């Protein structure tokens, strides 16, 4: 019988041989197409979504051409019935941070194990814990917000200013940047004061209203690291560290950008994973950095897949928003389902179509199952298996993969074709050992036996 290691090696070799075979590119007939200017694809969403070219000056000086990894992208006009390719079918309500998956775990509304697991699922791996610790140093209200300078400095017109802000974010090492018209419903209605309060107190005593409403959102995206993901199972010891890497990096960029904008005399608030005031999914859609996926509220970028995390800055600095994008993902997710096939918790639906959720259409993913698996995973720290197996991830930068994304962005038939190629090469399910650089401590991966004390309780008197 073939050893597991040999099988991994075989996949890798056959892929390399395939990459060398330039003739295959001609057979696919896509090389010319992916180098050509962006063209309009077949409609992936109903025709009442209007598309047009992106705004002039939409892209930065440092990144003058958008890098969609080969996918064909259309730009959707903003309107009240759609956010990009997500249909609005009712009133989208602002939600409380206390109703998000991890908060439900902290409140004990998923299971006892999930409640205990929430408080140690990242720091139980020492590396994830170290990055997460660094992230908390930029989480205070003083770090994310403040008063703008009393005098407004002279600034360029909104289009040039948008370019400049993107260049500043790229300079600070963002991988992708977008500017959106801030959807008012993307703000949280209430924010959690301290997650440990949720364990011991009624939820109303653990939250405060979040009232900011600013017109624009700048979204910065950072890759979770390709080689690391190629070597991992998706839910081993490095998984939470991959998230923390990007949370920490995007958080740093966001607080600097917000401080910079405030020093120009405008309001700006940073939102990052240690202090979000807004839900990132709709911000990503509004700023032209992705579409919603079969996984529910996670947005996928055409080049990075969902191998990313984001932070954001909301502001009243005069800017020109980018347009939401459509790269055919709704058609692709309809026929793919690879994340649902591989999710260890069964959280991702196999339904053919999205359904209504809080006034918009999305695939009906079970957030509680996903959260429970991630916080109580005793084989590692958290989970990103869906991220690893998605055909829009796991790829080296090559003409072959650009061709794949070009095909994948052209409707259901092409999507089926790309998915079969992806499966044929074992993408997403392989582990490339040569990239495995991190250390594992399986003895540390048990769920914590206890819960944190009540921060609202009076301090114990010393004897
Ligand atoms: S993170 Fe893991 S458990 Fe959650 S949906 Fe993705 S694969 Fe499933
Ligand atoms: S794995 Fe397939 S169905 Fe799941 S998000 Fe990726 S493209 Fe969509």
mmCIF file with all atom_site columns, C-alpha atoms in Angstrom, residues 182-334:
data_model
loop_
_atom_site.group_PDB
_atom_site.id
_atom_site.type_symbol
_atom_site.label_atom_id
_atom_site.label_alt_id
_atom_site.label_comp_id
_atom_site.label_asym_id
_atom_site.label_entity_id
_atom_site.label_seq_id
_atom_site.pdbx_PDB_ins_code
_atom_site.Cartn_x
_atom_site.Cartn_y
_atom_site.Cartn_z
_atom_site.occupancy
_atom_site.B_iso_or_equiv
_atom_site.pdbx_formal_charge
_atom_site.auth_seq_id
_atom_site.auth_comp_id
_atom_site.auth_asym_id
_atom_site.auth_atom_id
_atom_site.pdbx_PDB_model_num
ATOM 1   C CA . UNK A 1 182 ? -20.047 52.234 4.511   1.00 0.00 ? 182 UNK A CA 1
ATOM 2   C CA . UNK A 1 183 ? -23.290 50.190 4.728   1.00 0.00 ? 183 UNK A CA 1
ATOM 3   C CA . UNK A 1 184 ? -25.015 51.619 7.857   1.00 0.00 ? 184 UNK A CA 1
ATOM 4   C CA . UNK A 1 185 ? -26.146 48.098 8.818   1.00 0.00 ? 185 UNK A CA 1
ATOM 5   C CA . UNK A 1 186 ? -22.519 46.902 8.964   1.00 0.00 ? 186 UNK A CA 1
ATOM 6   C CA . UNK A 1 187 ? -22.038 48.667 12.306  1.00 0.00 ? 187 UNK A CA 1
ATOM 7   C CA . UNK A 1 188 ? -22.663 46.698 15.479  1.00 0.00 ? 188 UNK A CA 1
ATOM 8   C CA . UNK A 1 189 ? -25.676 47.910 17.451  1.00 0.00 ? 189 UNK A CA 1
ATOM 9   C CA . UNK A 1 190 ? -23.846 47.057 20.684  1.00 0.00 ? 190 UNK A CA 1
ATOM 10  C CA . UNK A 1 191 ? -20.268 46.182 21.583  1.00 0.00 ? 191 UNK A CA 1
ATOM 11  C CA . UNK A 1 192 ? -19.068 43.779 24.257  1.00 0.00 ? 192 UNK A CA 1
ATOM 12  C CA . UNK A 1 193 ? -17.365 45.543 27.192  1.00 0.00 ? 193 UNK A CA 1
ATOM 13  C CA . UNK A 1 194 ? -15.347 42.485 28.301  1.00 0.00 ? 194 UNK A CA 1
ATOM 14  C CA . UNK A 1 195 ? -15.981 38.897 27.062  1.00 0.00 ? 195 UNK A CA 1
ATOM 15  C CA . UNK A 1 196 ? -15.441 37.458 30.569  1.00 0.00 ? 196 UNK A CA 1
ATOM 16  C CA . UNK A 1 197 ? -18.494 39.450 31.754  1.00 0.00 ? 197 UNK A CA 1
ATOM 17  C CA . UNK A 1 198 ? -20.647 37.327 29.414  1.00 0.00 ? 198 UNK A CA 1
ATOM 18  C CA . UNK A 1 199 ? -19.989 34.212 31.487  1.00 0.00 ? 199 UNK A CA 1
ATOM 19  C CA . UNK A 1 200 ? -21.463 35.570 34.706  1.00 0.00 ? 200 UNK A CA 1
ATOM 20  C CA . UNK A 1 201 ? -23.877 38.431 33.961  1.00 0.00 ? 201 UNK A CA 1
ATOM 21  C CA . UNK A 1 202 ? -27.061 39.165 31.970  1.00 0.00 ? 202 UNK A CA 1
ATOM 22  C CA . UNK A 1 203 ? -26.099 40.148 28.435  1.00 0.00 ? 203 UNK A CA 1
ATOM 23  C CA . UNK A 1 204 ? -27.550 43.693 28.801  1.00 0.00 ? 204 UNK A CA 1
ATOM 24  C CA . UNK A 1 205 ? -24.911 44.378 31.480  1.00 0.00 ? 205 UNK A CA 1
ATOM 25  C CA . UNK A 1 206 ? -22.068 43.188 29.248  1.00 0.00 ? 206 UNK A CA 1
ATOM 26  C CA . UNK A 1 207 ? -22.567 45.477 26.222  1.00 0.00 ? 207 UNK A CA 1
ATOM 27  C CA . UNK A 1 208 ? -22.728 49.178 25.392  1.00 0.00 ? 208 UNK A CA 1
ATOM 28  C CA . UNK A 1 209 ? -24.402 50.844 22.380  1.00 0.00 ? 209 UNK A CA 1
ATOM 29  C CA . UNK A 1 210 ? -22.189 51.600 19.388  1.00 0.00 ? 210 UNK A CA 1
ATOM 30  C CA . UNK A 1 211 ? -23.422 54.827 17.826  1.00 0.00 ? 211 UNK A CA 1
ATOM 31  C CA . UNK A 1 212 ? -20.794 55.940 15.280  1.00 0.00 ? 212 UNK A CA 1
ATOM 32  C CA . UNK A 1 213 ? -22.038 56.308 11.695  1.00 0.00 ? 213 UNK A CA 1
ATOM 33  C CA . UNK A 1 214 ? -19.468 57.549 9.142   1.00 0.00 ? 214 UNK A CA 1
ATOM 34  C CA . UNK A 1 215 ? -19.867 57.527 5.335   1.00 0.00 ? 215 UNK A CA 1
ATOM 35  C CA . UNK A 1 216 ? -16.787 55.602 4.131   1.00 0.00 ? 216 UNK A CA 1
ATOM 36  C CA . UNK A 1 217 ? -14.900 52.459 5.058   1.00 0.00 ? 217 UNK A CA 1
ATOM 37  C CA . UNK A 1 218 ? -11.297 51.665 4.117   1.00 0.00 ? 218 UNK A CA 1
ATOM 38  C CA . UNK A 1 219 ? -10.634 47.913 4.270   1.00 0.00 ? 219 UNK A CA 1
ATOM 39  C CA . UNK A 1 220 ? -7.107  46.492 4.524   1.00 0.00 ? 220 UNK A CA 1
ATOM 40  C CA . UNK A 1 221 ? -6.496  42.808 3.847   1.00 0.00 ? 221 UNK A CA 1
ATOM 41  C CA . UNK A 1 222 ? -3.440  40.686 4.732   1.00 0.00 ? 222 UNK A CA 1
ATOM 42  C CA . UNK A 1 223 ? -2.705  37.162 3.487   1.00 0.00 ? 223 UNK A CA 1
ATOM 43  C CA . UNK A 1 224 ? -2.610  34.337 6.080   1.00 0.00 ? 224 UNK A CA 1
ATOM 44  C CA . UNK A 1 225 ? 0.493   32.890 4.351   1.00 0.00 ? 225 UNK A CA 1
ATOM 45  C CA . UNK A 1 226 ? 0.324   30.452 1.478   1.00 0.00 ? 226 UNK A CA 1
ATOM 46  C CA . UNK A 1 227 ? 3.147   28.042 2.352   1.00 0.00 ? 227 UNK A CA 1
ATOM 47  C CA . UNK A 1 228 ? 1.974   27.648 5.943   1.00 0.00 ? 228 UNK A CA 1
ATOM 48  C CA . UNK A 1 229 ? -1.508  26.820 4.753   1.00 0.00 ? 229 UNK A CA 1
ATOM 49  C CA . UNK A 1 230 ? -0.180  24.339 2.182   1.00 0.00 ? 230 UNK A CA 1
ATOM 50  C CA . UNK A 1 231 ? 1.606   22.444 4.972   1.00 0.00 ? 231 UNK A CA 1
ATOM 51  C CA . UNK A 1 232 ? -1.236  22.444 7.500   1.00 0.00 ? 232 UNK A CA 1
ATOM 52  C CA . UNK A 1 233 ? -4.323  20.267 7.842   1.00 0.00 ? 233 UNK A CA 1
ATOM 53  C CA . UNK A 1 234 ? -6.389  23.412 8.361   1.00 0.00 ? 234 UNK A CA 1
ATOM 54  C CA . UNK A 1 235 ? -7.106  22.590 12.009  1.00 0.00 ? 235 UNK A CA 1
ATOM 55  C CA . UNK A 1 236 ? -3.750  21.743 13.549  1.00 0.00 ? 236 UNK A CA 1
ATOM 56  C CA . UNK A 1 237 ? -1.669  23.852 15.957  1.00 0.00 ? 237 UNK A CA 1
ATOM 57  C CA . UNK A 1 238 ? -0.886  26.663 13.505  1.00 0.00 ? 238 UNK A CA 1
ATOM 58  C CA . UNK A 1 239 ? -4.445  27.469 12.476  1.00 0.00 ? 239 UNK A CA 1
ATOM 59  C CA . UNK A 1 240 ? -5.183  30.190 15.047  1.00 0.00 ? 240 UNK A CA 1
ATOM 60  C CA . UNK A 1 241 ? -1.704  31.668 14.522  1.00 0.00 ? 241 UNK A CA 1
ATOM 61  C CA . UNK A 1 242 ? -2.490  32.151 10.833  1.00 0.00 ? 242 UNK A CA 1
ATOM 62  C CA . UNK A 1 243 ? -5.544  34.194 11.764  1.00 0.00 ? 243 UNK A CA 1
ATOM 63  C CA . UNK A 1 244 ? -3.663  36.104 14.460  1.00 0.00 ? 244 UNK A CA 1
ATOM 64  C CA . UNK A 1 245 ? -0.849  36.929 12.028  1.00 0.00 ? 245 UNK A CA 1
ATOM 65  C CA . UNK A 1 246 ? -3.253  38.757 9.750   1.00 0.00 ? 246 UNK A CA 1
ATOM 66  C CA . UNK A 1 247 ? -5.353  40.226 12.553  1.00 0.00 ? 247 UNK A CA 1
ATOM 67  C CA . UNK A 1 248 ? -2.269  41.738 14.144  1.00 0.00 ? 248 UNK A CA 1
ATOM 68  C CA . UNK A 1 249 ? -0.879  43.039 10.836  1.00 0.00 ? 249 UNK A CA 1
ATOM 69  C CA . UNK A 1 250 ? -4.164  44.554 9.651   1.00 0.00 ? 250 UNK A CA 1
ATOM 70  C CA . UNK A 1 251 ? -4.838  46.006 13.103  1.00 0.00 ? 251 UNK A CA 1
ATOM 71  C CA . UNK A 1 252 ? -1.493  47.811 13.065  1.00 0.00 ? 252 UNK A CA 1
ATOM 72  C CA . UNK A 1 253 ? -2.175  49.243 9.618   1.00 0.00 ? 253 UNK A CA 1
ATOM 73  C CA . UNK A 1 254 ? -5.701  50.333 10.563  1.00 0.00 ? 254 UNK A CA 1
ATOM 74  C CA . UNK A 1 255 ? -4.752  52.181 13.756  1.00 0.00 ? 255 UNK A CA 1
ATOM 75  C CA . UNK A 1 256 ? -1.944  54.060 11.950  1.00 0.00 ? 256 UNK A CA 1
ATOM 76  C CA . UNK A 1 257 ? -4.231  55.000 9.030   1.00 0.00 ? 257 UNK A CA 1
ATOM 77  C CA . UNK A 1 258 ? -6.963  56.178 11.424  1.00 0.00 ? 258 UNK A CA 1
ATOM 78  C CA . UNK A 1 259 ? -4.502  58.260 13.450  1.00 0.00 ? 259 UNK A CA 1
ATOM 79  C CA . UNK A 1 260 ? -3.120  59.766 10.216  1.00 0.00 ? 260 UNK A CA 1
ATOM 80  C CA . UNK A 1 261 ? -6.603  60.715 9.004   1.00 0.00 ? 261 UNK A CA 1
ATOM 81  C CA . UNK A 1 262 ? -7.497  62.256 12.374  1.00 0.00 ? 262 UNK A CA 1
ATOM 82  C CA . UNK A 1 263 ? -4.319  64.347 12.204  1.00 0.00 ? 263 UNK A CA 1
ATOM 83  C CA . UNK A 1 264 ? -5.572  65.713 8.847   1.00 0.00 ? 264 UNK A CA 1
ATOM 84  C CA . UNK A 1 265 ? -8.659  66.984 10.694  1.00 0.00 ? 265 UNK A CA 1
ATOM 85  C CA . UNK A 1 266 ? -11.220 64.233 9.881   1.00 0.00 ? 266 UNK A CA 1
ATOM 86  C CA . UNK A 1 267 ? -12.952 61.589 11.974  1.00 0.00 ? 267 UNK A CA 1
ATOM 87  C CA . UNK A 1 268 ? -11.541 58.090 11.685  1.00 0.00 ? 268 UNK A CA 1
ATOM 88  C CA . UNK A 1 269 ? -12.036 54.947 13.782  1.00 0.00 ? 269 UNK A CA 1
ATOM 89  C CA . UNK A 1 270 ? -10.013 51.770 13.345  1.00 0.00 ? 270 UNK A CA 1
ATOM 90  C CA . UNK A 1 271 ? -11.818 48.414 13.594  1.00 0.00 ? 271 UNK A CA 1
ATOM 91  C CA . UNK A 1 272 ? -9.703  45.316 14.140  1.00 0.00 ? 272 UNK A CA 1
ATOM 92  C CA . UNK A 1 273 ? -10.138 41.880 15.614  1.00 0.00 ? 273 UNK A CA 1
ATOM 93  C CA . UNK A 1 274 ? -9.327  42.988 19.152  1.00 0.00 ? 274 UNK A CA 1
ATOM 94  C CA . UNK A 1 275 ? -11.797 45.915 18.899  1.00 0.00 ? 275 UNK A CA 1
ATOM 95  C CA . UNK A 1 276 ? -14.294 45.761 16.034  1.00 0.00 ? 276 UNK A CA 1
ATOM 96  C CA . UNK A 1 277 ? -17.186 48.228 15.944  1.00 0.00 ? 277 UNK A CA 1
ATOM 97  C CA . UNK A 1 278 ? -18.459 46.767 12.685  1.00 0.00 ? 278 UNK A CA 1
ATOM 98  C CA . UNK A 1 279 ? -18.986 43.423 10.959  1.00 0.00 ? 279 UNK A CA 1
ATOM 99  C CA . UNK A 1 280 ? -16.329 42.957 8.299   1.00 0.00 ? 280 UNK A CA 1
ATOM 100 C CA . UNK A 1 281 ? -18.286 40.891 5.715   1.00 0.00 ? 281 UNK A CA 1
ATOM 101 C CA . UNK A 1 282 ? -20.392 43.755 4.311   1.00 0.00 ? 282 UNK A CA 1
ATOM 102 C CA . UNK A 1 283 ? -17.391 46.126 4.530   1.00 0.00 ? 283 UNK A CA 1
ATOM 103 C CA . UNK A 1 284 ? -15.378 43.759 2.305   1.00 0.00 ? 284 UNK A CA 1
ATOM 104 C CA . UNK A 1 285 ? -18.231 43.554 -0.209  1.00 0.00 ? 285 UNK A CA 1
ATOM 105 C CA . UNK A 1 286 ? -18.769 47.330 -0.220  1.00 0.00 ? 286 UNK A CA 1
ATOM 106 C CA . UNK A 1 287 ? -15.082 48.046 -0.792  1.00 0.00 ? 287 UNK A CA 1
ATOM 107 C CA . UNK A 1 288 ? -14.759 45.741 -3.807  1.00 0.00 ? 288 UNK A CA 1
ATOM 108 C CA . UNK A 1 289 ? -12.595 43.110 -2.151  1.00 0.00 ? 289 UNK A CA 1
ATOM 109 C CA . UNK A 1 290 ? -14.800 40.032 -2.359  1.00 0.00 ? 290 UNK A CA 1
ATOM 110 C CA . UNK A 1 291 ? -18.106 38.179 -2.603  1.00 0.00 ? 291 UNK A CA 1
ATOM 111 C CA . UNK A 1 292 ? -19.968 36.137 0.019   1.00 0.00 ? 292 UNK A CA 1
ATOM 112 C CA . UNK A 1 293 ? -19.462 32.368 -0.130  1.00 0.00 ? 293 UNK A CA 1
ATOM 113 C CA . UNK A 1 294 ? -21.147 29.062 0.693   1.00 0.00 ? 294 UNK A CA 1
ATOM 114 C CA . UNK A 1 295 ? -19.598 29.378 4.178   1.00 0.00 ? 295 UNK A CA 1
ATOM 115 C CA . UNK A 1 296 ? -22.164 32.055 5.078   1.00 0.00 ? 296 UNK A CA 1
ATOM 116 C CA . UNK A 1 297 ? -20.801 35.487 5.984   1.00 0.00 ? 297 UNK A CA 1
ATOM 117 C CA . UNK A 1 298 ? -17.145 34.911 5.019   1.00 0.00 ? 298 UNK A CA 1
ATOM 118 C CA . UNK A 1 299 ? -16.114 36.911 1.954   1.00 0.00 ? 299 UNK A CA 1
ATOM 119 C CA . UNK A 1 300 ? -13.679 35.541 -0.605  1.00 0.00 ? 300 UNK A CA 1
ATOM 120 C CA . UNK A 1 301 ? -11.158 37.587 -2.603  1.00 0.00 ? 301 UNK A CA 1
ATOM 121 C CA . UNK A 1 302 ? -10.552 36.434 -6.193  1.00 0.00 ? 302 UNK A CA 1
ATOM 122 C CA . UNK A 1 303 ? -6.783  36.040 -5.724  1.00 0.00 ? 303 UNK A CA 1
ATOM 123 C CA . UNK A 1 304 ? -6.454  35.243 -1.993  1.00 0.00 ? 304 UNK A CA 1
ATOM 124 C CA . UNK A 1 305 ? -9.619  33.197 -1.576  1.00 0.00 ? 305 UNK A CA 1
ATOM 125 C CA . UNK A 1 306 ? -10.468 33.508 2.093   1.00 0.00 ? 306 UNK A CA 1
ATOM 126 C CA . UNK A 1 307 ? -6.869  33.071 3.082   1.00 0.00 ? 307 UNK A CA 1
ATOM 127 C CA . UNK A 1 308 ? -6.938  36.561 4.608   1.00 0.00 ? 308 UNK A CA 1
ATOM 128 C CA . UNK A 1 309 ? -8.119  38.657 7.512   1.00 0.00 ? 309 UNK A CA 1
ATOM 129 C CA . UNK A 1 310 ? -9.150  42.281 7.379   1.00 0.00 ? 310 UNK A CA 1
ATOM 130 C CA . UNK A 1 311 ? -9.289  45.393 9.507   1.00 0.00 ? 311 UNK A CA 1
ATOM 131 C CA . UNK A 1 312 ? -11.036 48.631 8.574   1.00 0.00 ? 312 UNK A CA 1
ATOM 132 C CA . UNK A 1 313 ? -11.133 52.370 9.132   1.00 0.00 ? 313 UNK A CA 1
ATOM 133 C CA . UNK A 1 314 ? -14.452 54.213 9.053   1.00 0.00 ? 314 UNK A CA 1
ATOM 134 C CA . UNK A 1 315 ? -14.104 57.892 8.223   1.00 0.00 ? 315 UNK A CA 1
ATOM 135 C CA . UNK A 1 316 ? -15.628 61.117 6.907   1.00 0.00 ? 316 UNK A CA 1
ATOM 136 C CA . UNK A 1 317 ? -12.480 61.958 4.935   1.00 0.00 ? 317 UNK A CA 1
ATOM 137 C CA . UNK A 1 318 ? -13.754 62.843 1.418   1.00 0.00 ? 318 UNK A CA 1
ATOM 138 C CA . UNK A 1 319 ? -13.045 59.727 -0.704  1.00 0.00 ? 319 UNK A CA 1
ATOM 139 C CA . UNK A 1 320 ? -14.272 58.030 -3.891  1.00 0.00 ? 320 UNK A CA 1
ATOM 140 C CA . UNK A 1 321 ? -15.556 54.549 -3.024  1.00 0.00 ? 321 UNK A CA 1
ATOM 141 C CA . UNK A 1 322 ? -14.601 51.549 -5.134  1.00 0.00 ? 322 UNK A CA 1
ATOM 142 C CA . UNK A 1 323 ? -17.371 49.429 -6.595  1.00 0.00 ? 323 UNK A CA 1
ATOM 143 C CA . UNK A 1 324 ? -18.378 45.979 -5.346  1.00 0.00 ? 324 UNK A CA 1
ATOM 144 C CA . UNK A 1 325 ? -17.040 43.176 -7.532  1.00 0.00 ? 325 UNK A CA 1
ATOM 145 C CA . UNK A 1 326 ? -18.531 40.117 -9.222  1.00 0.00 ? 326 UNK A CA 1
ATOM 146 C CA . UNK A 1 327 ? -16.183 37.363 -10.356 1.00 0.00 ? 327 UNK A CA 1
ATOM 147 C CA . UNK A 1 328 ? -18.796 34.647 -10.772 1.00 0.00 ? 328 UNK A CA 1
ATOM 148 C CA . UNK A 1 329 ? -18.453 33.228 -7.260  1.00 0.00 ? 329 UNK A CA 1
ATOM 149 C CA . UNK A 1 330 ? -22.185 32.738 -6.681  1.00 0.00 ? 330 UNK A CA 1
ATOM 150 C CA . UNK A 1 331 ? -22.265 30.371 -9.670  1.00 0.00 ? 331 UNK A CA 1
ATOM 151 C CA . UNK A 1 332 ? -19.060 28.710 -8.524  1.00 0.00 ? 332 UNK A CA 1
ATOM 152 C CA . UNK A 1 333 ? -20.224 28.062 -4.940  1.00 0.00 ? 333 UNK A CA 1
ATOM 153 C CA . UNK A 1 334 ? -23.524 26.699 -6.286  1.00 0.00 ? 334 UNK A CA 1
#
